[in-house]
CSV table of C-alpha atoms and ligand atoms in Angstrom, one decimal:
chain,number,residue,atom,x,y,z
A,19,MET,CA,276.3,113.7,103.6
A,20,GLU,CA,278.9,111.6,102.3
A,21,GLU,CA,277.8,109.3,99.4
A,22,PRO,CA,276.9,105.9,100.6
A,23,ILE,CA,279.5,103.1,99.8
A,24,LEU,CA,276.7,100.7,99.0
A,25,LYS,CA,273.1,101.4,97.8
A,26,VAL,CA,270.5,98.8,97.3
A,27,GLU,CA,267.6,100.0,95.1
A,28,ASN,CA,264.3,98.3,94.7
A,29,LEU,CA,265.6,94.9,95.0
A,30,GLU,CA,263.4,92.1,94.1
A,31,VAL,CA,264.5,88.5,94.6
A,32,GLY,CA,262.6,85.3,94.3
A,33,VAL,CA,261.9,81.9,92.6
A,34,LYS,CA,260.5,81.3,89.2
A,35,LYS,CA,257.3,79.2,89.3
A,36,ASP,CA,255.0,77.8,86.7
A,37,THR,CA,252.4,80.3,88.0
A,38,GLY,CA,254.7,83.3,87.9
A,39,PHE,CA,257.6,84.8,89.9
A,40,MET,CA,257.3,84.2,93.7
A,41,ASN,CA,259.1,87.2,95.5
A,42,ILE,CA,261.1,86.3,98.5
A,43,VAL,CA,262.6,89.9,98.9
A,44,ASN,CA,260.1,92.4,97.8
A,45,ASN,CA,261.3,95.9,96.6
A,46,ILE,CA,263.7,96.7,99.3
A,47,SER,CA,266.0,99.7,99.3
A,48,PHE,CA,268.6,100.8,101.8
A,49,PHE,CA,272.2,102.2,102.0
A,50,LEU,CA,275.3,101.7,103.8
A,51,LYS,CA,277.8,104.6,104.7
A,52,LYS,CA,281.5,104.4,104.9
A,53,GLY,CA,282.6,103.1,108.4
A,54,GLU,CA,279.2,102.5,109.8
A,55,THR,CA,277.5,99.3,111.0
A,56,LEU,CA,274.1,98.7,109.7
A,57,GLY,CA,271.9,96.0,111.5
A,58,ILE,CA,269.3,93.8,109.7
A,59,VAL,CA,266.8,92.4,112.1
A,60,GLY,CA,263.7,90.4,111.7
A,61,GLU,CA,262.3,87.0,112.5
A,62,SER,CA,263.4,83.8,110.8
A,63,GLY,CA,262.3,83.6,107.1
A,64,CYS,CA,262.0,87.4,106.6
A,65,GLY,CA,264.6,87.4,103.8
A,66,LYS,CA,267.7,88.7,105.7
A,67,SER,CA,270.0,86.0,104.3
A,68,MET,CA,268.5,86.2,100.8
A,69,THR,CA,269.2,89.9,100.8
A,70,SER,CA,272.8,89.6,101.7
A,71,LEU,CA,273.4,86.5,99.5
A,72,SER,CA,271.9,88.6,96.6
A,73,ILE,CA,274.5,91.3,97.3
A,74,MET,CA,277.3,88.7,97.1
A,75,ASP,CA,275.8,87.0,94.2
A,76,LEU,CA,275.7,83.8,96.1
A,77,THR,CA,272.0,82.9,96.2
A,78,PRO,CA,271.0,79.2,95.7
A,79,ALA,CA,270.5,78.3,92.0
A,80,SER,CA,266.7,78.2,92.3
A,81,VAL,CA,266.6,81.9,93.6
A,82,SER,CA,267.1,84.7,91.2
A,83,LEU,CA,267.2,88.5,91.0
A,84,LYS,CA,264.0,89.9,89.3
A,85,SER,CA,264.9,93.6,89.4
A,86,GLY,CA,266.6,96.3,91.2
A,87,LYS,CA,270.1,97.7,91.5
A,88,ILE,CA,273.0,97.1,93.8
A,89,LEU,CA,275.3,100.0,93.6
A,90,LEU,CA,278.9,99.7,95.0
A,91,LYS,CA,280.0,103.4,94.8
A,92,ASP,CA,279.0,104.0,91.1
A,93,LYS,CA,279.1,100.4,89.9
A,94,ASP,CA,275.9,98.5,89.5
A,95,LEU,CA,276.8,94.9,90.6
A,96,THR,CA,273.7,93.5,88.9
A,97,ALA,CA,274.9,94.7,85.5
A,98,MET,CA,278.3,92.9,85.9
A,99,ARG,CA,279.3,89.5,84.4
A,100,LYS,CA,279.9,86.6,86.6
A,101,ASN,CA,283.7,86.9,86.6
A,102,GLU,CA,283.8,90.6,87.3
A,103,ARG,CA,281.4,89.9,90.1
A,104,ARG,CA,283.7,87.3,91.5
A,105,LYS,CA,286.5,89.9,91.7
A,106,VAL,CA,284.2,92.1,93.9
A,107,ARG,CA,283.5,89.2,96.1
A,108,GLY,CA,286.2,88.9,98.8
A,109,LYS,CA,288.2,91.9,97.5
A,110,GLU,CA,285.5,94.6,98.0
A,111,ILE,CA,282.7,92.9,99.8
A,112,ALA,CA,283.2,89.9,101.9
A,113,MET,CA,280.9,87.8,103.9
A,114,ILE,CA,281.1,85.6,107.0
A,115,PHE,CA,278.4,83.1,107.9
A,116,GLN,CA,277.0,81.7,111.0
A,117,GLU,CA,278.6,78.3,110.4
A,118,PRO,CA,282.3,78.8,109.5
A,119,MET,CA,282.5,75.3,107.9
A,120,THR,CA,280.3,76.6,105.1
A,121,SER,CA,283.3,78.7,104.1
A,122,LEU,CA,286.3,76.6,105.1
A,123,ASN,CA,287.2,73.7,103.1
A,124,PRO,CA,287.8,70.6,105.3
A,125,VAL,CA,290.3,69.0,103.1
A,126,TYR,CA,292.9,71.9,103.0
A,127,THR,CA,295.0,73.4,105.8
A,128,ILE,CA,294.1,76.8,107.2
A,129,GLY,CA,297.3,78.2,105.9
A,130,TYR,CA,296.6,77.0,102.3
A,131,GLN,CA,293.1,78.4,102.3
A,132,ILE,CA,294.1,81.9,103.6
A,133,VAL,CA,297.1,82.0,101.2
A,134,GLU,CA,294.9,81.1,98.2
A,135,MET,CA,292.4,83.7,99.2
A,136,ILE,CA,295.2,86.3,99.4
A,137,ARG,CA,296.8,85.4,96.2
A,138,ASN,CA,293.4,85.4,94.3
A,139,HIS,CA,292.9,89.1,95.2
A,140,GLN,CA,296.3,90.5,95.7
A,141,ASN,CA,299.5,90.5,93.9
A,142,MET,CA,301.8,88.7,96.4
A,143,THR,CA,304.3,86.0,96.3
A,144,LYS,CA,303.6,82.9,98.1
A,145,LYS,CA,306.0,83.8,100.8
A,146,GLN,CA,304.4,87.3,101.3
A,147,ALA,CA,301.0,85.9,101.3
A,148,TYR,CA,302.0,83.2,103.9
A,149,GLN,CA,303.5,86.0,106.1
A,150,HIS,CA,300.3,88.1,105.7
A,151,ALA,CA,298.2,85.0,106.6
A,152,LEU,CA,300.2,84.6,109.8
A,153,ASN,CA,299.8,88.3,110.7
A,154,MET,CA,296.0,88.1,110.1
A,155,LEU,CA,295.7,85.1,112.4
A,156,GLN,CA,297.6,87.0,115.1
A,157,LEU,CA,295.5,90.1,114.5
A,158,VAL,CA,292.3,88.2,115.1
A,159,GLY,CA,293.7,86.8,118.4
A,160,ILE,CA,294.6,83.2,117.5
A,161,PRO,CA,297.2,81.7,119.8
A,162,ARG,CA,300.1,79.7,118.2
A,163,ALA,CA,299.2,81.1,114.8
A,164,ASP,CA,302.1,79.5,113.1
A,165,GLU,CA,301.1,76.0,114.1
A,166,ILE,CA,297.4,76.7,113.3
A,167,LEU,CA,298.4,77.5,109.7
A,168,HIS,CA,299.3,73.8,109.2
A,169,GLU,CA,296.2,72.5,110.8
A,170,TYR,CA,292.7,71.5,109.2
A,171,PRO,CA,289.4,73.3,110.1
A,172,HIS,CA,288.1,70.2,112.1
A,173,GLN,CA,291.0,70.4,114.5
A,174,LEU,CA,289.8,73.8,115.8
A,175,SER,CA,287.0,74.8,118.2
A,176,GLY,CA,283.9,76.6,116.7
A,177,GLY,CA,285.1,79.9,118.2
A,178,MET,CA,288.7,79.5,116.6
A,179,ARG,CA,287.1,78.5,113.3
A,180,GLN,CA,285.0,81.7,113.3
A,181,ARG,CA,288.2,83.7,113.9
A,182,VAL,CA,290.0,81.9,111.1
A,183,MET,CA,287.1,82.8,108.8
A,184,ILE,CA,287.2,86.4,109.9
A,185,ALA,CA,291.1,86.4,109.4
A,186,MET,CA,290.5,84.9,106.0
A,187,VAL,CA,287.8,87.4,104.8
A,188,LEU,CA,289.7,90.3,106.3
A,189,SER,CA,293.0,89.4,104.7
A,190,CYS,CA,292.1,91.1,101.4
A,191,SER,CA,290.9,94.2,103.3
A,192,PRO,CA,287.4,94.3,102.0
A,193,GLU,CA,285.7,97.7,102.2
A,194,ILE,CA,282.3,96.0,103.2
A,195,LEU,CA,281.9,93.1,105.5
A,196,ILE,CA,278.5,91.3,105.6
A,197,ALA,CA,278.1,89.2,108.7
A,198,ASP,CA,275.1,86.9,108.8
A,199,GLU,CA,274.5,85.7,112.3
A,200,PRO,CA,278.3,85.5,112.9
A,201,THR,CA,278.1,84.5,116.5
A,202,THR,CA,274.8,82.7,116.9
A,203,ALA,CA,276.4,79.3,117.1
A,204,LEU,CA,279.0,80.3,119.7
A,205,ASP,CA,278.8,80.6,123.4
A,206,VAL,CA,278.2,84.0,125.0
A,207,THR,CA,281.9,84.7,126.1
A,208,ILE,CA,283.3,83.9,122.7
A,209,GLN,CA,280.5,85.8,121.1
A,210,ALA,CA,281.4,88.8,122.9
A,211,GLN,CA,285.1,88.4,122.0
A,212,ILE,CA,284.3,88.1,118.2
A,213,LEU,CA,282.0,91.1,118.2
A,214,GLU,CA,284.6,93.1,120.0
A,215,LEU,CA,287.1,91.9,117.4
A,216,MET,CA,285.0,92.8,114.5
A,217,LYS,CA,284.5,96.3,116.1
A,218,SER,CA,288.2,97.0,116.5
A,219,LEU,CA,289.1,95.7,113.1
A,220,GLN,CA,286.4,97.9,111.7
A,221,GLU,CA,288.0,101.0,113.4
A,222,GLU,CA,291.5,100.0,112.2
A,223,MET,CA,290.3,99.5,108.5
A,224,ASN,CA,287.5,101.9,108.4
A,225,MET,CA,285.3,99.1,107.1
A,226,SER,CA,281.5,99.2,106.6
A,227,ILE,CA,279.6,96.3,108.2
A,228,ILE,CA,276.1,94.9,107.5
A,229,LEU,CA,275.4,92.8,110.6
A,230,ILE,CA,272.5,90.4,110.4
A,231,THR,CA,271.4,89.2,113.8
A,232,HIS,CA,268.3,87.9,115.8
A,233,ASP,CA,269.8,89.5,119.0
A,234,LEU,CA,268.7,93.0,119.7
A,235,GLY,CA,271.3,93.2,122.4
A,236,VAL,CA,274.0,92.8,119.8
A,237,VAL,CA,272.3,95.4,117.6
A,238,ALA,CA,272.3,98.0,120.6
A,239,GLU,CA,276.1,97.1,121.1
A,240,MET,CA,277.2,97.1,117.5
A,241,CYS,CA,275.0,99.1,115.1
A,242,ASP,CA,274.6,102.7,114.0
A,243,ARG,CA,271.6,102.2,112.1
A,244,VAL,CA,269.1,99.3,111.8
A,245,VAL,CA,266.8,98.0,109.1
A,246,VAL,CA,263.9,95.8,110.3
A,247,MET,CA,262.6,93.3,107.8
A,248,TYR,CA,259.3,91.6,107.8
A,249,ALA,CA,258.1,89.0,105.2
A,250,GLY,CA,260.5,90.1,102.7
A,251,GLU,CA,260.1,93.9,103.2
A,252,ILE,CA,261.8,96.7,105.0
A,253,VAL,CA,259.1,97.9,107.5
A,254,GLU,CA,261.4,100.4,109.5
A,255,GLU,CA,264.8,102.0,109.1
A,256,SER,CA,266.0,103.9,112.1
A,257,GLU,CA,269.2,105.2,113.8
A,258,VAL,CA,269.9,102.8,116.6
A,259,HIS,CA,269.1,105.0,119.6
A,260,GLU,CA,265.8,106.0,117.8
A,261,LEU,CA,264.9,102.4,117.3
A,262,PHE,CA,265.2,101.5,120.9
A,263,GLU,CA,263.9,104.7,122.4
A,264,ASN,CA,261.1,105.5,119.9
A,265,PRO,CA,260.3,102.3,117.8
A,266,LYS,CA,257.8,103.3,115.1
A,267,HIS,CA,256.4,100.1,113.3
A,268,PRO,CA,254.1,97.8,115.4
A,269,TYR,CA,256.4,94.9,114.4
A,270,THR,CA,259.5,96.6,115.7
A,271,LYS,CA,257.7,97.4,119.0
A,272,GLY,CA,256.7,93.7,119.1
A,273,LEU,CA,260.3,92.8,118.6
A,274,LEU,CA,261.5,95.1,121.4
A,275,GLU,CA,258.8,93.9,123.9
A,276,SER,CA,259.9,90.3,123.6
A,277,LEU,CA,263.6,90.7,124.3
A,278,PRO,CA,264.9,87.2,125.3
A,279,ASP,CA,265.8,85.5,128.4
A,280,VAL,CA,269.6,85.0,128.2
A,281,ASP,CA,269.4,81.3,127.6
A,282,GLU,CA,266.2,81.4,125.3
A,283,ASP,CA,267.4,83.6,122.6
A,284,ARG,CA,265.4,82.0,119.8
A,285,GLU,CA,262.1,82.4,121.8
A,286,TYR,CA,262.2,86.2,121.8
A,287,LEU,CA,259.2,86.7,119.5
A,288,SER,CA,256.6,85.3,121.8
A,289,SER,CA,254.8,88.5,122.3
A,290,ILE,CA,253.9,88.8,118.6
A,291,LYS,CA,251.1,86.4,117.9
A,292,GLY,CA,251.3,84.1,114.8
A,293,THR,CA,254.2,83.5,112.4
A,294,VAL,CA,255.7,85.0,109.3
A,295,PRO,CA,253.8,84.1,106.3
A,296,SER,CA,255.7,82.1,103.7
A,297,PRO,CA,256.4,83.7,100.3
A,298,SER,CA,253.7,81.6,98.7
A,299,GLU,CA,250.9,82.9,101.0
A,300,MET,CA,251.6,86.6,101.4
A,301,PRO,CA,248.5,88.6,102.6
A,302,GLU,CA,247.3,91.4,100.4
A,303,GLY,CA,248.0,94.9,101.5
A,304,CYS,CA,250.2,95.3,104.6
A,305,ARG,CA,251.9,91.9,105.3
A,306,PHE,CA,252.0,92.5,109.0
A,307,ALA,CA,248.3,93.4,109.4
A,308,PRO,CA,247.1,89.9,110.2
A,309,ARG,CA,249.4,89.9,113.3
A,310,CYS,CA,249.1,93.6,114.1
A,311,ALA,CA,247.2,95.0,117.1
A,312,PHE,CA,246.8,98.4,115.4
A,313,ALA,CA,245.3,97.1,112.1
A,314,SER,CA,242.5,98.8,110.5
A,315,GLU,CA,240.5,98.8,107.1
A,316,LYS,CA,243.2,101.0,105.6
A,317,CYS,CA,245.7,98.2,106.0
A,318,GLN,CA,244.1,96.2,103.2
A,319,GLU,CA,246.0,98.7,101.0
A,320,ASP,CA,249.8,98.3,100.9
A,321,PRO,CA,251.3,101.2,102.8
A,322,PRO,CA,254.2,103.1,101.2
A,323,VAL,CA,257.3,104.0,103.2
A,324,PHE,CA,256.9,107.2,105.2
A,325,ARG,CA,259.7,109.4,106.3
A,326,VAL,CA,258.8,110.0,109.9
A,327,ASN,CA,261.7,112.2,110.9
A,328,GLN,CA,265.4,112.6,110.1
A,329,LYS,CA,266.2,109.5,112.0
A,330,SER,CA,263.7,107.1,110.8
A,331,SER,CA,261.2,105.9,108.2
A,332,CYS,CA,258.4,103.4,108.5
A,333,LYS,CA,256.1,101.3,106.2
A,334,CYS,CA,252.9,101.7,108.1
A,335,TRP,CA,249.6,103.7,107.7
A,336,LEU,CA,250.0,105.0,111.3
A,337,PHE,CA,252.5,107.4,109.9
A,338,GLU,CA,250.5,108.6,107.1
A,339,ASP,CA,250.8,112.1,108.2
A,340,SER,CA,254.5,111.9,107.5
A,341,THR,CA,255.9,112.4,104.0
A,342,ALA,CA,255.8,109.4,101.6
A,343,GLU,CA,259.3,108.6,100.3
B,15,LIG,N1,266.6,77.8,98.1
B,15,LIG,C1,265.5,78.5,98.2
B,15,LIG,N2,264.4,78.4,97.3
B,15,LIG,C2,263.3,78.9,97.6
B,15,LIG,N3,263.0,79.7,98.6
B,15,LIG,C3,263.9,79.8,99.6
B,15,LIG,C4,265.2,79.2,99.5
B,15,LIG,N4,265.9,79.5,100.6
B,15,LIG,C5,265.1,80.2,101.4
B,15,LIG,N5,263.8,80.4,100.8
B,15,LIG,C6,262.8,81.2,101.4
B,15,LIG,O1,263.1,82.5,101.4
B,15,LIG,C7,262.6,83.2,102.5
B,15,LIG,C8,263.7,84.0,103.2
B,15,LIG,O2,264.7,83.2,103.6
B,15,LIG,P1,266.0,83.7,104.4
B,15,LIG,O3,266.9,82.6,104.5
B,15,LIG,O4,266.4,84.9,103.6
B,15,LIG,O5,265.5,84.3,105.7
B,15,LIG,P2,266.2,84.8,107.0
B,15,LIG,O6,265.6,86.1,107.3
B,15,LIG,O7,267.7,84.8,106.7
B,15,LIG,O8,266.0,83.8,108.1
B,15,LIG,P3,266.8,83.2,109.3
B,15,LIG,O9,266.8,84.3,110.4
B,15,LIG,O10,266.1,81.9,109.8
B,15,LIG,O11,268.2,83.1,108.8
B,15,LIG,C9,262.0,82.0,103.4
B,15,LIG,O12,260.6,82.1,103.3
B,15,LIG,C10,262.5,80.8,102.8
B,15,LIG,O13,261.6,79.8,102.9
B,16,LIG,MG1,269.4,83.7,107.6
């Protein structure tokens, strides 16, 4: 198998407290291959955003990395100095957010911001960068791109802003794109267009994508492999077909059983009773056990990750007969 382009190993992220370190992300490991799309799914508060912000080194000030490695090819990002890390950001790994206004600056024109981004990472004259910005806007399907370059973010619709942000992050041809709920705030038609756009740009650039989403329909449409997160941990990792046809973890099954009504996409978890525990009140042993229909005595002990077959692994005692990883 080709070496993964990105490997996250035993990552622990959390908040320093007087009483000790409170984990938000607890010892997670996963990898991303060249050209593939990896989905990260899980209920609100499971640590999806903290995981991706850690990869970007963009976590809020109160949140820090406790241990683990983030390997981009052979380089361990966690061992880098801030300024080296900044160079990786944008050029090698870029991120788009749910709300594009978090990455667009309201006081500068679209053109200024894209040109700055390009010139920070690529050796181009202003004129070349401007031309490149124009090409990128056209590539993401923005009409009257030459006019838009002179406009400010607030003059655009949500869908257009999201396209601008995609054009901006892709203008430096990152090898890895992390998209955190990139389309949740958009209406269904625009959402489909943006996803289609990401897919075609991915093919063109052979980019690898980490796609964070609540929407299992989007996962089915876009992803090759999926990581399921629960309460700061990875409870299942599966190839996408395997995940839908033969889900392993009781939590994954719960997610699949509660696929949403079209217009109630935030409600899809109704079939799993209870809520995700907060980082300060994590249950001992298996963190899902208090909500799990299959829980037994054994679950008071924290299960390791078991490799179930070539296509999936699962952190649940039900798969004890498989090999521990
Ligand atoms: N600045 C912060 N300081 C301390 N804890 C935080 C901070 N931001 C988030 N958390 C906690 O970290 C946990 C994981 O949050 P995260 O934003 O990664 O979840 P998520 O899976 O992305 O959820 P969502 O689907 O709602 O975006 C939550 O329990 C949250 O309360
Ligand atoms: Mg999030």
